[in-house]
Amino acid sequence: MSVVQIIPRTEEPAVQALPVNPVAGRVVSTVSSKGPAEMPVAADPLPKSDPYPFDRAFHAMLARFTGGISPLALSLAWLDWGSHLAAAPQRQMEICRNMLQDTGRLVDAAAHATSPGQKPWSVIQPQGRDRRFSGPQWETAPFNLLAQAFLLTESWWRDAATGVRGVSHANEAIVEFSMRQTLDMLAPSNFAATNPKVLEKAFQSGGENFVFGWQNWCSDLMRLLSASKLADDGRFVVGKTVAASPGKVVYRNELIELIQYHPTTAQVRPEPILIVPAWIMKYYILDLSPQNSLVKYLTGQGFTVFAISWRNPDERDRDLAFDDYRRLGVMAALDMVGRIVPGRKTHALGYCLGGTLLSIAAAAMERDGDNRFGTVTLLAAQTDFTEAGELTLFINESQVAFLEDMMWQRGYLDTTQMAGAFQLLRSNELIWSRLSHDYLMGDGAPLNDLMAWNADATRLPYRMHSEYLRKLFLDNDLAGGRYQVGGRSVSLSDIHAPMFVVGTLADHVAPWRSVYKIHYQVDADVTFLLTSGGHNAGVVAPPDEPGHSYQVLSKAEDAPYVGADEWLKLAPRVEGSWWPEWTKWLAVRSGAPCDPPSIGLGDAADLPDAPGDYVHT
């Protein structure tokens, strides 16, 4: 593992002419040259002269050594914690007493390690999701004592970092998180001499596992240096084995390609579906392999599907604003969908950051009397960022300023910096367990389509990412009613279209309780579904794949609010994929099947077939 005012429809052209890039002045060919061309106005440009360029250059250089994390933000957090702990003698004594008690228990366990009645994990045992010390090898001495000593150290530091009176919650979380990262690195499972599984395999294979581990390390290093993708090995090729649903690019502008997928049923529902994916990663997370493609599933259920494919920005796009993604993305795509399927409302789906953008677009449309959305579906998308999980650890004034300076030179946030931030959130699973599995055990991780997609990363424009972090994460303007579109504030309470909102139980990017807050933000019927899995695996949940389950409950617009914990007790649990539940919900809010619409407008011959060109940038 790092980011126009809506005018009345009678005045806005159905398909806007392609914009000139605000920096480079590039123009992309339009779908059609028919009719007058109106050049959309870019968002207000950033000031041409940046203050303190030397300071920014220094911070950008520093970021290369810190992985994009502000050392000042860390220092201030540790200073806050250390100062308050130094002024809390009773809390210090309590921490010391707990440490002495734990040490005594561990010494007692070590003294009786060879006793017949002594059981492993007698002092402390791994938590449910901690797989570092799984297996019978870790239940034998001395490795079991090493693991328990490490777990006690983790527990002691967690206790010491939290609960110090006077420390701000944000700084407390940073101290706990940073110490956890350090301890994760020092876990005995990460070293050959203290990992019994590695030693056992080395004994059985005559050390062959270290040879294979060295080969895996060299292969990863060469891939990193050459900036190649996991998909380059030929098993997962965009347009052939992934992102392979048949379709046609029916519209293109400077920022998006709009894909219309071919119908696979004789008749279709009259209302089309417009998918707005996040531009943090490529769109085809929802069109992976044929067996787990949501796009293929939807066309098979008789829906006409459109999907936005975002262009991967570069240094020339540094001034692209967050509102440019709404205007040139959601609104331009919706205009084109309305021309292909006229007179019908659209089912809109937004995933992750695309869902946040879709909610802003929907609120602005309702504010201005534009009711083209029949329903709105949000997948793992946040609209209130006060409890946005551990991602908020990277979002404070010091950290945002540091990130801005890091992006300032290049004009964008690089893919490796984003991937590193997301990997840190689950370092046990994404970093250190892989180190042990691939490099010490010598077992290469089997590549799958989701891993190949995850490696196909994108960049984020400087201005857009800065606005996203400041306005949404740092200031929480959307939830506070301060976010502006077209110079006027928007409120999610203006949304009245029925909503289907999906949260994922183990989401580390958009925690489901944060996603759940949509209940008291909108004045609409809300069906909330909580599915098993994480941010990606929970959403990509095909019906034929075992192991999925979900809970779902609907709330009418005028029904009383139910808190998240109470909802968890009330919502019935269902085994299986959530996809059929959602398509049934859509079908109830759709018209009777009819003949499918034409593919495009008949004037897009120069545009490519799906998945288009932008997905390869």
mmCIF file of C-alpha atoms in Angstrom, residues 131-478:
data_model
loop_
_atom_site.group_PDB
_atom_site.id
_atom_site.type_symbol
_atom_site.label_atom_id
_atom_site.label_comp_id
_atom_site.label_asym_id
_atom_site.label_seq_id
_atom_site.Cartn_x
_atom_site.Cartn_y
_atom_site.Cartn_z
ATOM 1 C CA ARG A 131 -2.243 -14.852 13.366
ATOM 2 C CA ARG A 132 1.434 -14.197 14.032
ATOM 3 C CA PHE A 133 1.664 -16.922 16.674
ATOM 4 C CA SER A 134 -0.819 -19.446 15.335
ATOM 5 C CA GLY A 135 0.093 -23.104 15.034
ATOM 6 C CA PRO A 136 1.338 -25.780 17.439
ATOM 7 C CA GLN A 137 4.968 -24.717 16.943
ATOM 8 C CA TRP A 138 4.318 -21.586 19.009
ATOM 9 C CA GLU A 139 2.956 -23.658 21.900
ATOM 10 C CA THR A 140 6.333 -25.182 22.742
ATOM 11 C CA ALA A 141 9.051 -23.730 24.966
ATOM 12 C CA PRO A 142 10.926 -21.448 24.636
ATOM 13 C CA PHE A 143 8.994 -19.964 21.713
ATOM 14 C CA ASN A 144 5.750 -19.795 23.639
ATOM 15 C CA LEU A 145 7.462 -17.781 26.377
ATOM 16 C CA LEU A 146 8.964 -15.434 23.770
ATOM 17 C CA ALA A 147 5.548 -14.864 22.235
ATOM 18 C CA GLN A 148 3.929 -14.260 25.619
ATOM 19 C CA ALA A 149 6.677 -11.830 26.614
ATOM 20 C CA PHE A 150 6.122 -9.891 23.416
ATOM 21 C CA LEU A 151 2.331 -9.844 23.866
ATOM 22 C CA LEU A 152 2.762 -8.618 27.433
ATOM 23 C CA THR A 153 5.030 -5.834 26.176
ATOM 24 C CA GLU A 154 2.390 -4.854 23.628
ATOM 25 C CA SER A 155 -0.298 -4.879 26.296
ATOM 26 C CA TRP A 156 1.838 -2.859 28.694
ATOM 27 C CA TRP A 157 2.630 -0.186 26.101
ATOM 28 C CA ARG A 158 -1.016 -0.004 25.077
ATOM 29 C CA ASP A 159 -1.936 0.587 28.718
ATOM 30 C CA ALA A 160 0.849 3.158 29.167
ATOM 31 C CA ALA A 161 -0.029 5.095 26.000
ATOM 32 C CA THR A 162 -3.714 5.435 26.824
ATOM 33 C CA GLY A 163 -5.603 6.781 29.782
ATOM 34 C CA VAL A 164 -3.130 9.529 30.734
ATOM 35 C CA ARG A 165 -5.251 12.386 31.984
ATOM 36 C CA GLY A 166 -4.980 15.588 29.954
ATOM 37 C CA VAL A 167 -3.585 14.093 26.729
ATOM 38 C CA SER A 168 -5.691 14.933 23.681
ATOM 39 C CA HIS A 169 -7.417 11.949 22.098
ATOM 40 C CA ALA A 170 -5.730 12.600 18.766
ATOM 41 C CA ASN A 171 -2.220 12.664 20.259
ATOM 42 C CA GLU A 172 -2.974 9.638 22.408
ATOM 43 C CA ALA A 173 -3.997 7.713 19.297
ATOM 44 C CA ILE A 174 -0.822 8.788 17.458
ATOM 45 C CA VAL A 175 1.417 7.641 20.329
ATOM 46 C CA GLU A 176 -0.376 4.301 20.579
ATOM 47 C CA PHE A 177 -0.288 3.816 16.804
ATOM 48 C CA SER A 178 3.391 4.718 16.374
ATOM 49 C CA MET A 179 4.463 2.479 19.245
ATOM 50 C CA ARG A 180 2.366 -0.344 17.820
ATOM 51 C CA GLN A 181 4.171 0.026 14.494
ATOM 52 C CA THR A 182 7.540 -0.215 16.246
ATOM 53 C CA LEU A 183 6.508 -3.294 18.216
ATOM 54 C CA ASP A 184 5.028 -4.951 15.131
ATOM 55 C CA MET A 185 8.450 -4.638 13.539
ATOM 56 C CA LEU A 186 10.151 -6.293 16.538
ATOM 57 C CA ALA A 187 7.768 -9.243 16.872
ATOM 58 C CA PRO A 188 9.610 -12.597 17.270
ATOM 59 C CA SER A 189 7.680 -13.935 14.270
ATOM 60 C CA ASN A 190 9.677 -11.571 12.034
ATOM 61 C CA PHE A 191 13.067 -13.180 12.746
ATOM 62 C CA ALA A 192 14.254 -16.590 11.625
ATOM 63 C CA ALA A 193 16.007 -17.401 14.914
ATOM 64 C CA THR A 194 12.870 -16.791 17.015
ATOM 65 C CA ASN A 195 10.223 -18.178 14.654
ATOM 66 C CA PRO A 196 9.731 -21.925 15.198
ATOM 67 C CA LYS A 197 7.857 -22.337 11.912
ATOM 68 C CA VAL A 198 10.815 -20.950 9.977
ATOM 69 C CA LEU A 199 13.293 -23.116 11.879
ATOM 70 C CA GLU A 200 11.174 -26.209 11.317
ATOM 71 C CA LYS A 201 10.921 -25.554 7.592
ATOM 72 C CA ALA A 202 14.634 -24.822 7.354
ATOM 73 C CA PHE A 203 15.403 -28.138 9.056
ATOM 74 C CA GLN A 204 13.021 -30.058 6.790
ATOM 75 C CA SER A 205 14.166 -28.419 3.550
ATOM 76 C CA GLY A 206 17.835 -28.114 4.341
ATOM 77 C CA GLY A 207 17.645 -24.333 4.224
ATOM 78 C CA GLU A 208 15.950 -24.264 0.817
ATOM 79 C CA ASN A 209 13.288 -21.907 2.140
ATOM 80 C CA PHE A 210 15.915 -19.171 2.562
ATOM 81 C CA VAL A 211 16.958 -19.584 -1.068
ATOM 82 C CA PHE A 212 13.366 -19.211 -2.220
ATOM 83 C CA GLY A 213 12.901 -16.301 0.172
ATOM 84 C CA TRP A 214 15.935 -14.561 -1.312
ATOM 85 C CA GLN A 215 14.496 -15.078 -4.795
ATOM 86 C CA ASN A 216 11.153 -13.619 -3.690
ATOM 87 C CA TRP A 217 12.922 -10.603 -2.207
ATOM 88 C CA CYS A 218 14.967 -10.014 -5.362
ATOM 89 C CA SER A 219 11.843 -10.335 -7.504
ATOM 90 C CA ASP A 220 9.977 -7.778 -5.395
ATOM 91 C CA LEU A 221 12.963 -5.441 -5.455
ATOM 92 C CA MET A 222 13.238 -5.602 -9.245
ATOM 93 C CA ARG A 223 9.512 -4.963 -9.584
ATOM 94 C CA LEU A 224 9.808 -1.977 -7.266
ATOM 95 C CA LEU A 225 12.791 -0.514 -9.115
ATOM 96 C CA SER A 226 11.179 -0.999 -12.514
ATOM 97 C CA ALA A 227 7.797 0.316 -11.288
ATOM 98 C CA SER A 228 6.088 -2.666 -12.927
ATOM 99 C CA LYS A 229 2.728 -3.991 -11.812
ATOM 100 C CA LEU A 230 1.778 -7.353 -10.402
ATOM 101 C CA ALA A 231 -0.552 -7.767 -13.343
ATOM 102 C CA ASP A 232 2.393 -7.643 -15.736
ATOM 103 C CA ASP A 233 3.020 -11.360 -15.330
ATOM 104 C CA GLY A 234 0.244 -12.116 -17.827
ATOM 105 C CA ARG A 235 -2.274 -13.730 -15.503
ATOM 106 C CA PHE A 236 -4.271 -10.557 -14.871
ATOM 107 C CA VAL A 237 -4.337 -8.352 -17.942
ATOM 108 C CA VAL A 238 -6.677 -5.364 -18.011
ATOM 109 C CA GLY A 239 -9.205 -5.820 -20.793
ATOM 110 C CA LYS A 240 -8.582 -9.557 -21.127
ATOM 111 C CA THR A 241 -8.746 -11.347 -17.787
ATOM 112 C CA VAL A 242 -9.806 -8.405 -15.585
ATOM 113 C CA ALA A 243 -12.004 -5.444 -16.549
ATOM 114 C CA ALA A 244 -13.219 -7.707 -19.331
ATOM 115 C CA SER A 245 -16.992 -7.102 -19.380
ATOM 116 C CA PRO A 246 -17.943 -6.179 -22.958
ATOM 117 C CA GLY A 247 -18.868 -2.548 -23.437
ATOM 118 C CA LYS A 248 -18.078 0.681 -25.218
ATOM 119 C CA VAL A 249 -16.648 4.049 -24.215
ATOM 120 C CA VAL A 250 -19.483 6.399 -25.155
ATOM 121 C CA TYR A 251 -18.072 9.654 -23.839
ATOM 122 C CA ARG A 252 -14.682 11.080 -23.002
ATOM 123 C CA ASN A 253 -13.455 14.339 -21.566
ATOM 124 C CA GLU A 254 -10.240 15.488 -19.939
ATOM 125 C CA LEU A 255 -10.990 13.608 -16.723
ATOM 126 C CA ILE A 256 -13.217 10.604 -17.464
ATOM 127 C CA GLU A 257 -14.196 7.955 -19.930
ATOM 128 C CA LEU A 258 -17.802 6.827 -19.591
ATOM 129 C CA ILE A 259 -18.286 3.128 -20.323
ATOM 130 C CA GLN A 260 -21.646 1.668 -21.317
ATOM 131 C CA TYR A 261 -21.789 -2.096 -20.953
ATOM 132 C CA HIS A 262 -23.542 -4.350 -23.423
ATOM 133 C CA PRO A 263 -26.786 -5.912 -22.161
ATOM 134 C CA THR A 264 -26.778 -9.650 -21.533
ATOM 135 C CA THR A 265 -30.553 -10.083 -21.254
ATOM 136 C CA ALA A 266 -33.246 -9.658 -23.882
ATOM 137 C CA GLN A 267 -34.928 -6.918 -21.856
ATOM 138 C CA VAL A 268 -33.615 -4.521 -19.236
ATOM 139 C CA ARG A 269 -34.933 -2.282 -16.524
ATOM 140 C CA PRO A 270 -35.653 1.164 -17.955
ATOM 141 C CA GLU A 271 -33.612 3.013 -15.300
ATOM 142 C CA PRO A 272 -29.834 2.873 -15.900
ATOM 143 C CA ILE A 273 -27.185 2.454 -13.210
ATOM 144 C CA LEU A 274 -24.301 4.932 -13.082
ATOM 145 C CA ILE A 275 -21.227 3.741 -11.142
ATOM 146 C CA VAL A 276 -18.991 6.444 -9.634
ATOM 147 C CA PRO A 277 -15.822 4.693 -8.384
ATOM 148 C CA ALA A 278 -13.066 6.215 -6.302
ATOM 149 C CA TRP A 279 -10.164 7.713 -8.223
ATOM 150 C CA ILE A 280 -7.721 6.592 -5.547
ATOM 151 C CA MET A 281 -7.602 3.271 -7.419
ATOM 152 C CA LYS A 282 -8.736 2.062 -10.853
ATOM 153 C CA TYR A 283 -12.467 1.644 -11.467
ATOM 154 C CA TYR A 284 -12.384 -2.082 -12.267
ATOM 155 C CA ILE A 285 -12.523 -3.153 -8.633
ATOM 156 C CA LEU A 286 -16.206 -3.550 -9.572
ATOM 157 C CA ASP A 287 -15.341 -5.440 -12.770
ATOM 158 C CA LEU A 288 -12.620 -7.880 -11.768
ATOM 159 C CA SER A 289 -12.633 -11.431 -13.082
ATOM 160 C CA PRO A 290 -15.893 -12.647 -14.657
ATOM 161 C CA GLN A 291 -16.736 -14.746 -11.587
ATOM 162 C CA ASN A 292 -16.617 -11.752 -9.200
ATOM 163 C CA SER A 293 -17.557 -8.805 -11.394
ATOM 164 C CA LEU A 294 -20.381 -6.664 -10.035
ATOM 165 C CA VAL A 295 -20.816 -5.158 -13.504
ATOM 166 C CA LYS A 296 -21.326 -8.609 -15.046
ATOM 167 C CA TYR A 297 -23.736 -9.530 -12.263
ATOM 168 C CA LEU A 298 -25.812 -6.368 -12.789
ATOM 169 C CA THR A 299 -26.086 -6.826 -16.555
ATOM 170 C CA GLY A 300 -27.064 -10.428 -15.904
ATOM 171 C CA GLN A 301 -29.881 -9.167 -13.666
ATOM 172 C CA GLY A 302 -31.258 -7.022 -16.482
ATOM 173 C CA PHE A 303 -29.780 -3.601 -15.728
ATOM 174 C CA THR A 304 -28.198 -1.105 -18.102
ATOM 175 C CA VAL A 305 -24.844 -0.240 -16.531
ATOM 176 C CA PHE A 306 -22.611 2.794 -17.037
ATOM 177 C CA ALA A 307 -19.292 3.237 -15.230
ATOM 178 C CA ILE A 308 -16.859 6.137 -14.937
ATOM 179 C CA SER A 309 -13.192 5.401 -15.591
ATOM 180 C CA TRP A 310 -11.013 8.209 -14.232
ATOM 181 C CA ARG A 311 -7.862 9.337 -15.985
ATOM 182 C CA ASN A 312 -4.708 8.955 -13.909
ATOM 183 C CA PRO A 313 -3.459 12.534 -13.314
ATOM 184 C CA ASP A 314 0.119 13.701 -13.666
ATOM 185 C CA GLU A 315 2.102 16.847 -12.863
ATOM 186 C CA ARG A 316 0.148 18.873 -15.437
ATOM 187 C CA ASP A 317 -3.055 18.311 -13.439
ATOM 188 C CA ARG A 318 -1.808 19.831 -10.182
ATOM 189 C CA ASP A 319 -4.612 22.440 -10.158
ATOM 190 C CA LEU A 320 -7.515 20.042 -10.677
ATOM 191 C CA ALA A 321 -9.950 20.797 -7.857
ATOM 192 C CA PHE A 322 -12.251 18.469 -5.958
ATOM 193 C CA ASP A 323 -15.216 20.155 -7.620
ATOM 194 C CA ASP A 324 -13.730 19.403 -11.042
ATOM 195 C CA TYR A 325 -14.295 15.732 -10.253
ATOM 196 C CA ARG A 326 -17.946 16.453 -9.509
ATOM 197 C CA ARG A 327 -18.455 18.674 -12.516
ATOM 198 C CA LEU A 328 -16.411 16.840 -15.144
ATOM 199 C CA GLY A 329 -17.072 13.440 -13.596
ATOM 200 C CA VAL A 330 -20.496 12.879 -12.062
ATOM 201 C CA MET A 331 -22.375 15.664 -13.822
ATOM 202 C CA ALA A 332 -20.830 15.138 -17.263
ATOM 203 C CA ALA A 333 -21.484 11.395 -17.045
ATOM 204 C CA LEU A 334 -25.055 11.943 -15.863
ATOM 205 C CA ASP A 335 -25.695 14.298 -18.780
ATOM 206 C CA MET A 336 -24.513 11.665 -21.227
ATOM 207 C CA VAL A 337 -26.526 8.906 -19.572
ATOM 208 C CA GLY A 338 -29.588 11.155 -19.856
ATOM 209 C CA ARG A 339 -29.038 11.526 -23.590
ATOM 210 C CA ILE A 340 -28.681 7.787 -24.156
ATOM 211 C CA VAL A 341 -31.597 6.869 -21.871
ATOM 212 C CA PRO A 342 -33.830 9.956 -22.002
ATOM 213 C CA GLY A 343 -36.769 10.527 -19.723
ATOM 214 C CA ARG A 344 -35.605 8.048 -17.068
ATOM 215 C CA LYS A 345 -34.185 8.570 -13.637
ATOM 216 C CA THR A 346 -30.785 7.085 -12.842
ATOM 217 C CA HIS A 347 -29.751 4.701 -10.090
ATOM 218 C CA ALA A 348 -26.444 6.172 -8.879
ATOM 219 C CA LEU A 349 -23.790 4.099 -7.096
ATOM 220 C CA GLY A 350 -20.714 5.590 -5.420
ATOM 221 C CA TYR A 351 -17.851 3.585 -3.931
ATOM 222 C CA CYS A 352 -15.464 4.909 -1.262
ATOM 223 C CA LEU A 353 -14.316 8.428 -2.226
ATOM 224 C CA GLY A 354 -16.616 8.198 -5.244
ATOM 225 C CA GLY A 355 -19.500 7.766 -2.822
ATOM 226 C CA THR A 356 -18.498 10.883 -0.906
ATOM 227 C CA LEU A 357 -18.390 12.802 -4.191
ATOM 228 C CA LEU A 358 -21.737 11.339 -5.245
ATOM 229 C CA SER A 359 -23.375 12.441 -1.992
ATOM 230 C CA ILE A 360 -22.105 15.995 -2.566
ATOM 231 C CA ALA A 361 -23.381 15.954 -6.151
ATOM 232 C CA ALA A 362 -26.774 14.567 -5.059
ATOM 233 C CA ALA A 363 -27.152 17.222 -2.345
ATOM 234 C CA ALA A 364 -26.262 20.018 -4.780
ATOM 235 C CA MET A 365 -28.683 18.660 -7.384
ATOM 236 C CA GLU A 366 -31.566 18.443 -4.916
ATOM 237 C CA ARG A 367 -30.765 21.946 -3.701
ATOM 238 C CA ASP A 368 -31.097 23.222 -7.253
ATOM 239 C CA GLY A 369 -34.245 21.262 -8.094
ATOM 240 C CA ASP A 370 -32.472 18.612 -10.187
ATOM 241 C CA ASN A 371 -34.048 15.253 -9.387
ATOM 242 C CA ARG A 372 -32.466 12.996 -12.006
ATOM 243 C CA PHE A 373 -31.343 10.466 -9.387
ATOM 244 C CA GLY A 374 -33.969 7.825 -8.708
ATOM 245 C CA THR A 375 -31.924 6.159 -5.963
ATOM 246 C CA VAL A 376 -28.490 6.659 -4.415
ATOM 247 C CA THR A 377 -26.291 3.746 -3.297
ATOM 248 C CA LEU A 378 -23.145 4.326 -1.252
ATOM 249 C CA LEU A 379 -20.562 1.565 -0.770
ATOM 250 C CA ALA A 380 -18.122 2.050 2.143
ATOM 251 C CA ALA A 381 -18.401 5.820 1.696
ATOM 252 C CA GLN A 382 -18.119 8.370 4.495
ATOM 253 C CA THR A 383 -20.004 11.650 4.720
ATOM 254 C CA ASP A 384 -18.921 12.526 8.259
ATOM 255 C CA PHE A 385 -15.219 12.263 9.051
ATOM 256 C CA THR A 386 -15.159 12.790 12.804
ATOM 257 C CA GLU A 387 -14.697 9.051 13.380
ATOM 258 C CA ALA A 388 -12.924 8.023 10.205
ATOM 259 C CA GLY A 389 -10.767 5.375 11.863
ATOM 260 C CA GLU A 390 -6.983 5.330 11.971
ATOM 261 C CA LEU A 391 -6.775 7.347 8.763
ATOM 262 C CA THR A 392 -7.441 10.395 10.936
ATOM 263 C CA LEU A 393 -4.058 9.801 12.581
ATOM 264 C CA PHE A 394 -2.524 11.165 9.384
ATOM 265 C CA ILE A 395 -4.835 14.178 9.313
ATOM 266 C CA ASN A 396 -3.961 17.180 11.448
ATOM 267 C CA GLU A 397 -2.723 20.636 10.533
ATOM 268 C CA SER A 398 0.933 19.662 10.765
ATOM 269 C CA GLN A 399 0.461 16.464 8.752
ATOM 270 C CA VAL A 400 -1.703 18.090 6.061
ATOM 271 C CA ALA A 401 0.802 20.919 5.611
ATOM 272 C CA PHE A 402 3.592 18.350 5.327
ATOM 273 C CA LEU A 403 1.640 16.378 2.712
ATOM 274 C CA GLU A 404 0.939 19.558 0.763
ATOM 275 C CA ASP A 405 4.639 20.392 0.692
ATOM 276 C CA MET A 406 5.416 16.828 -0.351
ATOM 277 C CA MET A 407 2.979 17.105 -3.280
ATOM 278 C CA TRP A 408 4.025 20.651 -4.133
ATOM 279 C CA GLN A 409 7.112 19.757 -6.176
ATOM 280 C CA ARG A 410 5.602 16.956 -8.231
ATOM 281 C CA GLY A 411 2.067 18.263 -8.432
ATOM 282 C CA TYR A 412 0.522 15.014 -7.227
ATOM 283 C CA LEU A 413 0.604 12.413 -4.463
ATOM 284 C CA ASP A 414 2.573 9.413 -5.653
ATOM 285 C CA THR A 415 1.165 5.889 -5.657
ATOM 286 C CA THR A 416 3.803 4.456 -3.327
ATOM 287 C CA GLN A 417 3.097 7.076 -0.662
ATOM 288 C CA MET A 418 -0.607 6.262 -0.642
ATOM 289 C CA ALA A 419 -0.008 2.525 -0.609
ATOM 290 C CA GLY A 420 2.399 2.880 2.317
ATOM 291 C CA ALA A 421 -0.158 4.766 4.404
ATOM 292 C CA PHE A 422 -2.829 2.115 3.841
ATOM 293 C CA GLN A 423 -0.384 -0.709 4.600
ATOM 294 C CA LEU A 424 0.541 0.884 7.925
ATOM 295 C CA LEU A 425 -3.094 0.662 9.016
ATOM 296 C CA ARG A 426 -2.824 -3.135 8.835
ATOM 297 C CA SER A 427 0.914 -3.626 9.134
ATOM 298 C CA ASN A 428 0.592 -7.063 10.752
ATOM 299 C CA GLU A 429 -1.332 -8.460 7.793
ATOM 300 C CA LEU A 430 0.052 -6.421 4.909
ATOM 301 C CA ILE A 431 3.720 -5.965 5.822
ATOM 302 C CA TRP A 432 5.156 -8.222 8.532
ATOM 303 C CA SER A 433 3.144 -11.365 7.907
ATOM 304 C CA ARG A 434 4.181 -11.138 4.280
ATOM 305 C CA LEU A 435 7.821 -10.721 5.314
ATOM 306 C CA SER A 436 7.616 -13.942 7.294
ATOM 307 C CA HIS A 437 5.633 -15.828 4.657
ATOM 308 C CA ASP A 438 7.518 -14.736 1.544
ATOM 309 C CA TYR A 439 11.072 -14.104 2.710
ATOM 310 C CA LEU A 440 11.589 -16.399 5.712
ATOM 311 C CA MET A 441 9.313 -19.304 4.823
ATOM 312 C CA GLY A 442 10.059 -18.884 1.121
ATOM 313 C CA ASP A 443 6.410 -19.350 0.155
ATOM 314 C CA GLY A 444 5.391 -16.859 -2.499
ATOM 315 C CA ALA A 445 1.902 -15.501 -1.926
ATOM 316 C CA PRO A 446 -0.474 -16.707 -4.648
ATOM 317 C CA LEU A 447 -1.492 -13.756 -6.790
ATOM 318 C CA ASN A 448 -5.199 -13.061 -7.247
ATOM 319 C CA ASP A 449 -7.164 -10.480 -9.187
ATOM 320 C CA LEU A 450 -7.764 -8.292 -6.138
ATOM 321 C CA MET A 451 -4.020 -8.112 -5.447
ATOM 322 C CA ALA A 452 -3.330 -7.256 -9.095
ATOM 323 C CA TRP A 453 -5.943 -4.483 -8.962
ATOM 324 C CA ASN A 454 -4.492 -3.172 -5.714
ATOM 325 C CA ALA A 455 -1.063 -2.904 -7.341
ATOM 326 C CA ASP A 456 -2.525 -0.918 -10.248
ATOM 327 C CA ALA A 457 -2.392 2.290 -8.246
ATOM 328 C CA THR A 458 -3.173 5.868 -9.232
ATOM 329 C CA ARG A 459 -1.977 9.361 -8.354
ATOM 330 C CA LEU A 460 -3.918 12.204 -6.753
ATOM 331 C CA PRO A 461 -3.672 15.836 -7.969
ATOM 332 C CA TYR A 462 -2.101 18.310 -5.578
ATOM 333 C CA ARG A 463 -5.048 20.688 -5.294
ATOM 334 C CA MET A 464 -7.779 18.058 -5.176
ATOM 335 C CA HIS A 465 -6.049 16.063 -2.455
ATOM 336 C CA SER A 466 -5.339 19.162 -0.405
ATOM 337 C CA GLU A 467 -8.997 20.262 -0.605
ATOM 338 C CA TYR A 468 -10.178 16.755 0.240
ATOM 339 C CA LEU A 469 -7.979 16.539 3.330
ATOM 340 C CA ARG A 470 -8.755 20.035 4.561
ATOM 341 C CA LYS A 471 -12.427 20.488 3.735
ATOM 342 C CA LEU A 472 -13.659 16.966 4.391
ATOM 343 C CA PHE A 473 -11.238 15.286 6.810
ATOM 344 C CA LEU A 474 -9.728 18.162 8.776
ATOM 345 C CA ASP A 475 -12.629 20.645 8.883
ATOM 346 C CA ASN A 476 -15.490 18.174 8.225
ATOM 347 C CA ASP A 477 -17.275 20.846 6.186
ATOM 348 C CA LEU A 478 -19.740 18.455 4.543
#
